[in-house]
PDB file of C-alpha atoms in Angstrom:
ATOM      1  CA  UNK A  14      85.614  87.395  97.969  1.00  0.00           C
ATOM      2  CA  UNK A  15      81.811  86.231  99.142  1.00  0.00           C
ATOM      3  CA  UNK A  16      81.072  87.528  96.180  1.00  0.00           C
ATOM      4  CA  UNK A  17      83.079  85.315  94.197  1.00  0.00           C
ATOM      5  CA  UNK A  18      81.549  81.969  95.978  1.00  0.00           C
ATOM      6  CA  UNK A  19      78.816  80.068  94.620  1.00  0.00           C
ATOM      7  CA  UNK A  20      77.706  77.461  96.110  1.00  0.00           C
ATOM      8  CA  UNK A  21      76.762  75.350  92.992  1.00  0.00           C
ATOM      9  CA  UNK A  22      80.211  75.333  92.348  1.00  0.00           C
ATOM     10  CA  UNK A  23      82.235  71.938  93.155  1.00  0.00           C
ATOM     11  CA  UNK A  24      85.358  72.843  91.452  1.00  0.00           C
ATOM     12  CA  UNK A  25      87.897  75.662  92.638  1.00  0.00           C
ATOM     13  CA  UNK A  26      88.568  76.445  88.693  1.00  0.00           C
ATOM     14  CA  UNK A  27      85.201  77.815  88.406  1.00  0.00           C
ATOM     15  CA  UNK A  28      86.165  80.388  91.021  1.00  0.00           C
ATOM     16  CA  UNK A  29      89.623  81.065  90.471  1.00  0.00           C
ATOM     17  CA  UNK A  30      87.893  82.678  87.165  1.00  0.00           C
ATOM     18  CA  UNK A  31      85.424  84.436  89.049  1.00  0.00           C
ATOM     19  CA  UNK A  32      87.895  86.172  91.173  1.00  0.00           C
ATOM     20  CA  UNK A  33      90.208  86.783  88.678  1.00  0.00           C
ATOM     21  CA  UNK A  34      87.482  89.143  86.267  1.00  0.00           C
ATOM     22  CA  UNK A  35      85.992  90.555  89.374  1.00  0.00           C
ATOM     23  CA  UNK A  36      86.235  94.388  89.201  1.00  0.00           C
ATOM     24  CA  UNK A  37      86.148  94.619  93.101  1.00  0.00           C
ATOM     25  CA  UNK A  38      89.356  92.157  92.644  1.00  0.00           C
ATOM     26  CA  UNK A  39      91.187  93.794  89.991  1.00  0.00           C
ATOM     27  CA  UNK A  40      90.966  97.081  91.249  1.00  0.00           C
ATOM     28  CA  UNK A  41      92.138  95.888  94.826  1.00  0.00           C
ATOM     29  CA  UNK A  42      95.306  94.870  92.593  1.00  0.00           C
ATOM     30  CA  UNK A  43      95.443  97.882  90.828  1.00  0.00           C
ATOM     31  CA  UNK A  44      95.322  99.827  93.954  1.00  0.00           C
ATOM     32  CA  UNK A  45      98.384  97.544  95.783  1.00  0.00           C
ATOM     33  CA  UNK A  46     100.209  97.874  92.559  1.00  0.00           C
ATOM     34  CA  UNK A  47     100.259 101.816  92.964  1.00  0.00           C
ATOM     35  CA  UNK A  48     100.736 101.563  96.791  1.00  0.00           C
ATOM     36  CA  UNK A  49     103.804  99.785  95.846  1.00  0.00           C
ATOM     37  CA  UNK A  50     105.265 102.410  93.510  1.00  0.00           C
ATOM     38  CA  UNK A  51     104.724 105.136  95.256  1.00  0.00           C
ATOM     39  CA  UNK A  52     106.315 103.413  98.540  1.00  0.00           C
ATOM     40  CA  UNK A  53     109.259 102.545  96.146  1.00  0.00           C
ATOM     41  CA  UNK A  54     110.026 105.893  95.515  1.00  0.00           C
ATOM     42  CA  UNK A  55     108.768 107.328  99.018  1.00  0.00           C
ATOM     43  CA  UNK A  56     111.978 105.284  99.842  1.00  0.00           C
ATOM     44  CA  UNK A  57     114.379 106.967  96.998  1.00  0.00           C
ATOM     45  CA  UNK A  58     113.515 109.888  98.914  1.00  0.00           C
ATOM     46  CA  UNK A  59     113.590 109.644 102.715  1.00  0.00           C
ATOM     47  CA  UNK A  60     115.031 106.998 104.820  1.00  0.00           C
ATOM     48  CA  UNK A  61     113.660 103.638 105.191  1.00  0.00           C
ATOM     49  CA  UNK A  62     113.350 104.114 109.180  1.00  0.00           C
ATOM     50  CA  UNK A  63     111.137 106.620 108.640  1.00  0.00           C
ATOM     51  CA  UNK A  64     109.210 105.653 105.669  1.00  0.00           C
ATOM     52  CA  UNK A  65     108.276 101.966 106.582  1.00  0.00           C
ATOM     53  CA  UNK A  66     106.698 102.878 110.078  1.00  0.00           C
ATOM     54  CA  UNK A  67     104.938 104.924 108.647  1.00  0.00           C
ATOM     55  CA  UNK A  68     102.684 102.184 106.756  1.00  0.00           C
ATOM     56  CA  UNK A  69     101.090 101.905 109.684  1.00  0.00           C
ATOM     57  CA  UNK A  70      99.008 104.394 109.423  1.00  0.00           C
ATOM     58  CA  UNK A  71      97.284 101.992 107.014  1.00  0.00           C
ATOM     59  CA  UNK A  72      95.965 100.537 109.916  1.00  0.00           C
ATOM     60  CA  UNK A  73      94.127 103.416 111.214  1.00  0.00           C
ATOM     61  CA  UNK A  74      92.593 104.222 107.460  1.00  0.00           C
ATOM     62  CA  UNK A  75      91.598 100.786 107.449  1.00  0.00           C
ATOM     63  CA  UNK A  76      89.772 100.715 110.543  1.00  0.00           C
ATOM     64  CA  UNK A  77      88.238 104.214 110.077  1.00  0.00           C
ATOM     65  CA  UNK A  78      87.177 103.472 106.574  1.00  0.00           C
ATOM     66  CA  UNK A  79      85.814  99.576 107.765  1.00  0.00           C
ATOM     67  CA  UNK A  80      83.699 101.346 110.872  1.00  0.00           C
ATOM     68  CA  UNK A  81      82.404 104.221 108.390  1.00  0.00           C
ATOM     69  CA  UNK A  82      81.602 102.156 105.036  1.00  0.00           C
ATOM     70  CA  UNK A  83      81.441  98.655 106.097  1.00  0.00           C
ATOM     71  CA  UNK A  84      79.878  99.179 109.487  1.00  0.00           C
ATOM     72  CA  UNK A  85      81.838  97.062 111.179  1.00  0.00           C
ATOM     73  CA  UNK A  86      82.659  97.299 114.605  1.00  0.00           C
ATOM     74  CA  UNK A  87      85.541  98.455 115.921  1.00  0.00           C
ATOM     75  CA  UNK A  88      86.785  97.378 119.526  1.00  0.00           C
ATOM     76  CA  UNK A  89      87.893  99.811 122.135  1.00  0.00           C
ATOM     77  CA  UNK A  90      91.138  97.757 122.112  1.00  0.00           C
ATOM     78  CA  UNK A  91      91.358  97.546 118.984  1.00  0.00           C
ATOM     79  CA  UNK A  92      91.326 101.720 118.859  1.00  0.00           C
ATOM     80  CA  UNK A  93      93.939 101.358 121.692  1.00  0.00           C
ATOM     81  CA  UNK A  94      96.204  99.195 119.340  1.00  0.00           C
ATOM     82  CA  UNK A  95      95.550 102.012 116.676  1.00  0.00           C
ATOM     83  CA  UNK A  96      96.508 104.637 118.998  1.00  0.00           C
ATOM     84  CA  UNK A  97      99.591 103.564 119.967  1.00  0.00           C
ATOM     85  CA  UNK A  98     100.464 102.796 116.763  1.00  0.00           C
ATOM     86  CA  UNK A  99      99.914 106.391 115.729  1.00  0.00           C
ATOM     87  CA  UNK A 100     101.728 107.828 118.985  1.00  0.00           C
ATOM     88  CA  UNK A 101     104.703 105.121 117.714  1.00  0.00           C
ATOM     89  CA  UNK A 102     104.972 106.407 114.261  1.00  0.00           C
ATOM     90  CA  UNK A 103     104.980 110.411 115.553  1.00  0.00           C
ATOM     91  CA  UNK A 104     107.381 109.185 117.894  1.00  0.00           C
ATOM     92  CA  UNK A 105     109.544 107.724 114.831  1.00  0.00           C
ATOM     93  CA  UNK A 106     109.405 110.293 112.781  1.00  0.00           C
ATOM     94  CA  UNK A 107     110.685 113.082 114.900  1.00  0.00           C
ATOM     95  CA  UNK A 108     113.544 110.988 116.797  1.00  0.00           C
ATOM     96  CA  UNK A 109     115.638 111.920 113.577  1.00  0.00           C
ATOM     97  CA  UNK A 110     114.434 115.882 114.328  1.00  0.00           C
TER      98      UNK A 110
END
């Protein structure tokens, strides 16, 4: 999205059109759209209990992928947060075990 800014700019319209035919953008969208399918049938297929909890681990990709490609930092209680959540979703999946 700092790409999209430009300080020139004065009206939103301007951006709005930069953001909407930026490839970064799109493919973000393209990427949620297939997220969303294959959650859809992820869910045909196994209970919801099981399968929503286990979005989480989107967390822990994002911060992984964030501290490896973007360099950002990553709080130890951040990584505490993301460890529990992984220790709640093993903990979900095998209380139906």
């Amino acid at each position: 999205m700092k790409e999209t800014a430009d300080p020139n700019s004065s009206g939103q319209g301007g951006r709005l059109n930069r953001i909407l035919k930026n490839p970064r953008v799109l493919g973000g969208v393209f990427l949620q759209a297939i997220y969303y399918v294959l959650l859809l049938s992820l869910i045909q297929k196994a209970p919801v209990s099981l399968v929503v909890p286990m979005t989480g681990f989107g967390y822990v990709l994002t911060a992984f992928l964030a501290r490896i490609f973007l360099a950002e930092p990553v709080s130890p209680g951040r990584w505490a947060g993301i460890f529990l959540i992984t220790v709640g979703v093993i903990f979900i999946s095998r209380a139906g075990q």
